[in-house]
PDB file of C-alpha atoms in Angstrom:
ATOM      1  CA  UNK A   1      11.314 -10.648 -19.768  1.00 83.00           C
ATOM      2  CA  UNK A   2      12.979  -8.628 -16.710  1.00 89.00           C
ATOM      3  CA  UNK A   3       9.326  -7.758 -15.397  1.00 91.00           C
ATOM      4  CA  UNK A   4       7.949 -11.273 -15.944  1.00 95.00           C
ATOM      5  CA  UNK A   5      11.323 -12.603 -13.642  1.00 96.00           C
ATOM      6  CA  UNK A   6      10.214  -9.743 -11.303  1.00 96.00           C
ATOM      7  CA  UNK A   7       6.979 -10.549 -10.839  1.00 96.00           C
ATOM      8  CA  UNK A   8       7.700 -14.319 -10.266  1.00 97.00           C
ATOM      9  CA  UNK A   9      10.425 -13.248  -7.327  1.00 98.00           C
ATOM     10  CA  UNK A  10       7.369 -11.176  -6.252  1.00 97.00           C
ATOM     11  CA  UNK A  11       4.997 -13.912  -6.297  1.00 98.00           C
ATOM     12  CA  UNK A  12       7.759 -16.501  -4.982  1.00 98.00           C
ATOM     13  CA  UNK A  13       8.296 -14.189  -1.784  1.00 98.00           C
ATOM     14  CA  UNK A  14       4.709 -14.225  -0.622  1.00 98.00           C
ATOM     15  CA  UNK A  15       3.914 -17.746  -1.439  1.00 98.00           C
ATOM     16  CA  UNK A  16       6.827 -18.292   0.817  1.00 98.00           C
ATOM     17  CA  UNK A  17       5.770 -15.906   3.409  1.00 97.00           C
ATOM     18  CA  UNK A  18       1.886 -17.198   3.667  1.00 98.00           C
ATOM     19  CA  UNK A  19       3.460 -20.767   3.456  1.00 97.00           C
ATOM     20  CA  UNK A  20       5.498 -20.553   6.624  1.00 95.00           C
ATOM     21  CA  UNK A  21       2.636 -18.566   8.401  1.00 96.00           C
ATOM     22  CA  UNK A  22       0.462 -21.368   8.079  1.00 95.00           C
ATOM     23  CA  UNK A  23       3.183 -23.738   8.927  1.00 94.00           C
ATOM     24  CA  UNK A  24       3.224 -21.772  11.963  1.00 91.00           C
ATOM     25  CA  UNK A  25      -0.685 -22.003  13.112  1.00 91.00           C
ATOM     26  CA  UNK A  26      -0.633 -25.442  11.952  1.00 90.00           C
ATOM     27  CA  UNK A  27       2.699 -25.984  14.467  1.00 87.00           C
ATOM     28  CA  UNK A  28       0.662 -23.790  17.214  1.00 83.00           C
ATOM     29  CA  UNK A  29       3.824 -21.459  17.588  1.00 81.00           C
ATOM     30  CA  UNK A  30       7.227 -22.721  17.739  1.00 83.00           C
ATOM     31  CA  UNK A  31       9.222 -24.226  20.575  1.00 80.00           C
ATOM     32  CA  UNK A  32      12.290 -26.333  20.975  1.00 81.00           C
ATOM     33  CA  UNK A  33       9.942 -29.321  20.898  1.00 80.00           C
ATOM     34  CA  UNK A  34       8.176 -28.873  17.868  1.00 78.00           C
ATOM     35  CA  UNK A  35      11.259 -27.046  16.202  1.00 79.00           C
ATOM     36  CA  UNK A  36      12.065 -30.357  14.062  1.00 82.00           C
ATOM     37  CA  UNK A  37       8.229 -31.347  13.212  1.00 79.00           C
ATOM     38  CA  UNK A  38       8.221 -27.817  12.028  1.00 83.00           C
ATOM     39  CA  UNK A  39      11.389 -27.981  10.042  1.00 82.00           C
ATOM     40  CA  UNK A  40       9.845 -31.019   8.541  1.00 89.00           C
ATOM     41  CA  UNK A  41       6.417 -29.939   7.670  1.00 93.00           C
ATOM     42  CA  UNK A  42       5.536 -29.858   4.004  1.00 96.00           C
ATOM     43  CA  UNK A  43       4.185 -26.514   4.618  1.00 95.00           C
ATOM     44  CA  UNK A  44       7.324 -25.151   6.102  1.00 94.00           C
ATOM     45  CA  UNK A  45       9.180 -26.756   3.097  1.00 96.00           C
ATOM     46  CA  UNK A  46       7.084 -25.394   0.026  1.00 97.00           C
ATOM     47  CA  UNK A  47       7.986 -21.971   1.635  1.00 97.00           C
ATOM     48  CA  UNK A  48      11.659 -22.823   1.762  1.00 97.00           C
ATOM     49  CA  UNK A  49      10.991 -23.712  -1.321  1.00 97.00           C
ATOM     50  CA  UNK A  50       9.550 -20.703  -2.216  1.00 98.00           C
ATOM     51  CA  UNK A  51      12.726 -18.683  -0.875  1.00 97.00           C
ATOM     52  CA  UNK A  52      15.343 -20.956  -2.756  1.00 97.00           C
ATOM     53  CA  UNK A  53      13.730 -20.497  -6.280  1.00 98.00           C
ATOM     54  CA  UNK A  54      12.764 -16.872  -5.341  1.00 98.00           C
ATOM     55  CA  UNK A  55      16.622 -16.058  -5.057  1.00 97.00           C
ATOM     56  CA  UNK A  56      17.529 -18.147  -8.400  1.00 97.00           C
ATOM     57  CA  UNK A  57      14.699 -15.541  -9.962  1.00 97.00           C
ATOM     58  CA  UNK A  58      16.448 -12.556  -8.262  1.00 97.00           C
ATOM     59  CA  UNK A  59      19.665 -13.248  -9.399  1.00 97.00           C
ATOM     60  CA  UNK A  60      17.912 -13.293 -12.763  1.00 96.00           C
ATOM     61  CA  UNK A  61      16.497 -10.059 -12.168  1.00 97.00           C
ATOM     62  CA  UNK A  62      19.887  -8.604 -11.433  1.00 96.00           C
ATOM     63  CA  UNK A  63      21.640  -9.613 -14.129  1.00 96.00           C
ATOM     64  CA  UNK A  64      18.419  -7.902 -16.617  1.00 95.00           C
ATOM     65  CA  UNK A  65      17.373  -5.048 -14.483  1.00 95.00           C
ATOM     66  CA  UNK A  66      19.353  -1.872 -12.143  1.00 95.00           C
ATOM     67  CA  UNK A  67      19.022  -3.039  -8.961  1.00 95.00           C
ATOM     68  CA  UNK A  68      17.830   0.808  -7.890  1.00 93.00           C
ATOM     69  CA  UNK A  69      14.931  -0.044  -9.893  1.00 94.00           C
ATOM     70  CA  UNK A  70      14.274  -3.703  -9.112  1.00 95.00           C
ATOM     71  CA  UNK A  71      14.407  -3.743  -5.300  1.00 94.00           C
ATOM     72  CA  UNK A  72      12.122  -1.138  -4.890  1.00 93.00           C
ATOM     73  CA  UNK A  73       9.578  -3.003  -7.282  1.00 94.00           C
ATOM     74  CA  UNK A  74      10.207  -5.840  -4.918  1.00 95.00           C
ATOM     75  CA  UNK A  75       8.621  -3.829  -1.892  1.00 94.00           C
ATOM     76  CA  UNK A  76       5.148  -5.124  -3.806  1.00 95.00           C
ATOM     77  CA  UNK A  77       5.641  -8.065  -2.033  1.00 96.00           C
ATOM     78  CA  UNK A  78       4.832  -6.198   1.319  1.00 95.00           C
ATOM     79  CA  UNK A  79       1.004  -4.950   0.205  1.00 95.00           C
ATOM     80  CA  UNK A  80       0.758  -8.602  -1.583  1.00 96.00           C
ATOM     81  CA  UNK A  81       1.356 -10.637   1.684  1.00 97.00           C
ATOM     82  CA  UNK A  82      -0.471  -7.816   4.097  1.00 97.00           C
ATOM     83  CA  UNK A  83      -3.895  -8.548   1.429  1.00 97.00           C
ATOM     84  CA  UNK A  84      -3.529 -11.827   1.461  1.00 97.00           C
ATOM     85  CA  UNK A  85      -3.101 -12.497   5.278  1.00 97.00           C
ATOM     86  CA  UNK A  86      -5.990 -10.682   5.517  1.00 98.00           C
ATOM     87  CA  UNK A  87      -7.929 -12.629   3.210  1.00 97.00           C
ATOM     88  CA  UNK A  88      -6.367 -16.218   3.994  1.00 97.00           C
ATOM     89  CA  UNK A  89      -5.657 -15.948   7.757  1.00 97.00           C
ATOM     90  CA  UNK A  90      -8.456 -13.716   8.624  1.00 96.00           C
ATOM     91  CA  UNK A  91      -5.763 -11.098   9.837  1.00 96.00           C
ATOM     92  CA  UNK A  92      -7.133  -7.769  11.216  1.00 97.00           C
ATOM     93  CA  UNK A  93      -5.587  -4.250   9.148  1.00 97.00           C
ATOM     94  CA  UNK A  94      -5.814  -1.085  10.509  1.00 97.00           C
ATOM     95  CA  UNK A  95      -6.064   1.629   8.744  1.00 97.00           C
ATOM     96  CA  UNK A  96      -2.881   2.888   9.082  1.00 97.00           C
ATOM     97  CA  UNK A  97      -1.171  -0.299   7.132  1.00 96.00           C
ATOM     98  CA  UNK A  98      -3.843   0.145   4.157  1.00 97.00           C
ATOM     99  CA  UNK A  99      -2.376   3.636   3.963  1.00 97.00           C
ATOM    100  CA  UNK A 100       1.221   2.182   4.429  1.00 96.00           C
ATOM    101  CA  UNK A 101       0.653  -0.441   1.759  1.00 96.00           C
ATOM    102  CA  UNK A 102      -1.273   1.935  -0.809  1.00 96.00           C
ATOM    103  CA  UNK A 103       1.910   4.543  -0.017  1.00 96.00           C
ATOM    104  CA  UNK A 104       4.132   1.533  -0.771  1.00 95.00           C
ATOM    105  CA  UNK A 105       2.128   0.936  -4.523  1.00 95.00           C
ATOM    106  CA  UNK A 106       2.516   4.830  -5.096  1.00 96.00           C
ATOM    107  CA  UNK A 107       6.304   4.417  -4.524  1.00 94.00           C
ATOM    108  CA  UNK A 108       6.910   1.491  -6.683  1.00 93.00           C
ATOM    109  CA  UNK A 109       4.661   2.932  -9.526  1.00 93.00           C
ATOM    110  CA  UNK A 110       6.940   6.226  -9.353  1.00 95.00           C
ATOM    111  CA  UNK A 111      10.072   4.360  -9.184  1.00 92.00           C
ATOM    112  CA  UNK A 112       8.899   2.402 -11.854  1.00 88.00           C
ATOM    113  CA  UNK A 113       7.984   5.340 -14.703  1.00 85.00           C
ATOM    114  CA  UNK A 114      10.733   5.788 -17.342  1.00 75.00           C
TER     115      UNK A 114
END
C-alpha cells in the first residue's frame, strides 16, 4: 500500500508540474497583468490541484514508509516530468540530462533494494 501512495505522490507531482507549464505557454509568460488570469486558469488550478492532493498522499507516505527511503523514491518525479516535457511540449534534452535522469533511476532503484 506504501508504494501504491508513493507512486500516486509521484504521479500527482508531475501532473502538477506539466499542468502549470502549459498554464504558462497558454498565459505567454507571466507578468503583473496576466498574474490573476493566470491564477485563475483551469490549467493553473488542476496543477494546484495536483500539489494539494500530492501533499495529503505524502503525508500518507510518511506515516507508512522511512522518509530516508521515500524521498529519494520521490526524485522519480524528476526523469518523469523531464520525458514527458519532452514528449508533450516538444522540449529539447541534451544528453547530459538523459544521463542525469538515467543516474537519478539508478539511485532510486539502489535506495530502493532491501
Amino acid at each position: 500500500m506504501s508504494g501504491l501512495l508513493l507512486a500516486i505522490n509521484i504521479v500527482l507531482l508531475a501532473a502538477g508540474q506539466l499542468f502549470w507549464k502549459k498554464a504558462m505557454l497558454v498565459a505567454g509568460g507571466i507578468s503583473l497583468q496576466s498574474l490573476p488570469g493566470l491564477l485563475m486558469s483551469p490549467l493553473f488550478l488542476l496543477g494546484a490541484i495536483c500539489y494539494g492532493a500530492a501533499t495529503l498522499s505524502w503525508i500518507a507516505v510518511l506515516s507508512r514508509m522511512p522518509l530516508s527511503l521515500a524521498y529519494p523514491l520521490q526524485s522519480l518525479t524528476y526523469a518523469i516530468v523531464m520525458l514527458a516535457a519532452w514528449q508533450l511540449f516538444g522540449e529539447a534534452v541534451p544528453l547530459s540530462r538523459w544521463i542525469g535522469a538515467g543516474i537519478i533511476l539508478v539511485g532510486a532503484f539502489v535506495v530502493g533494494l532491501k
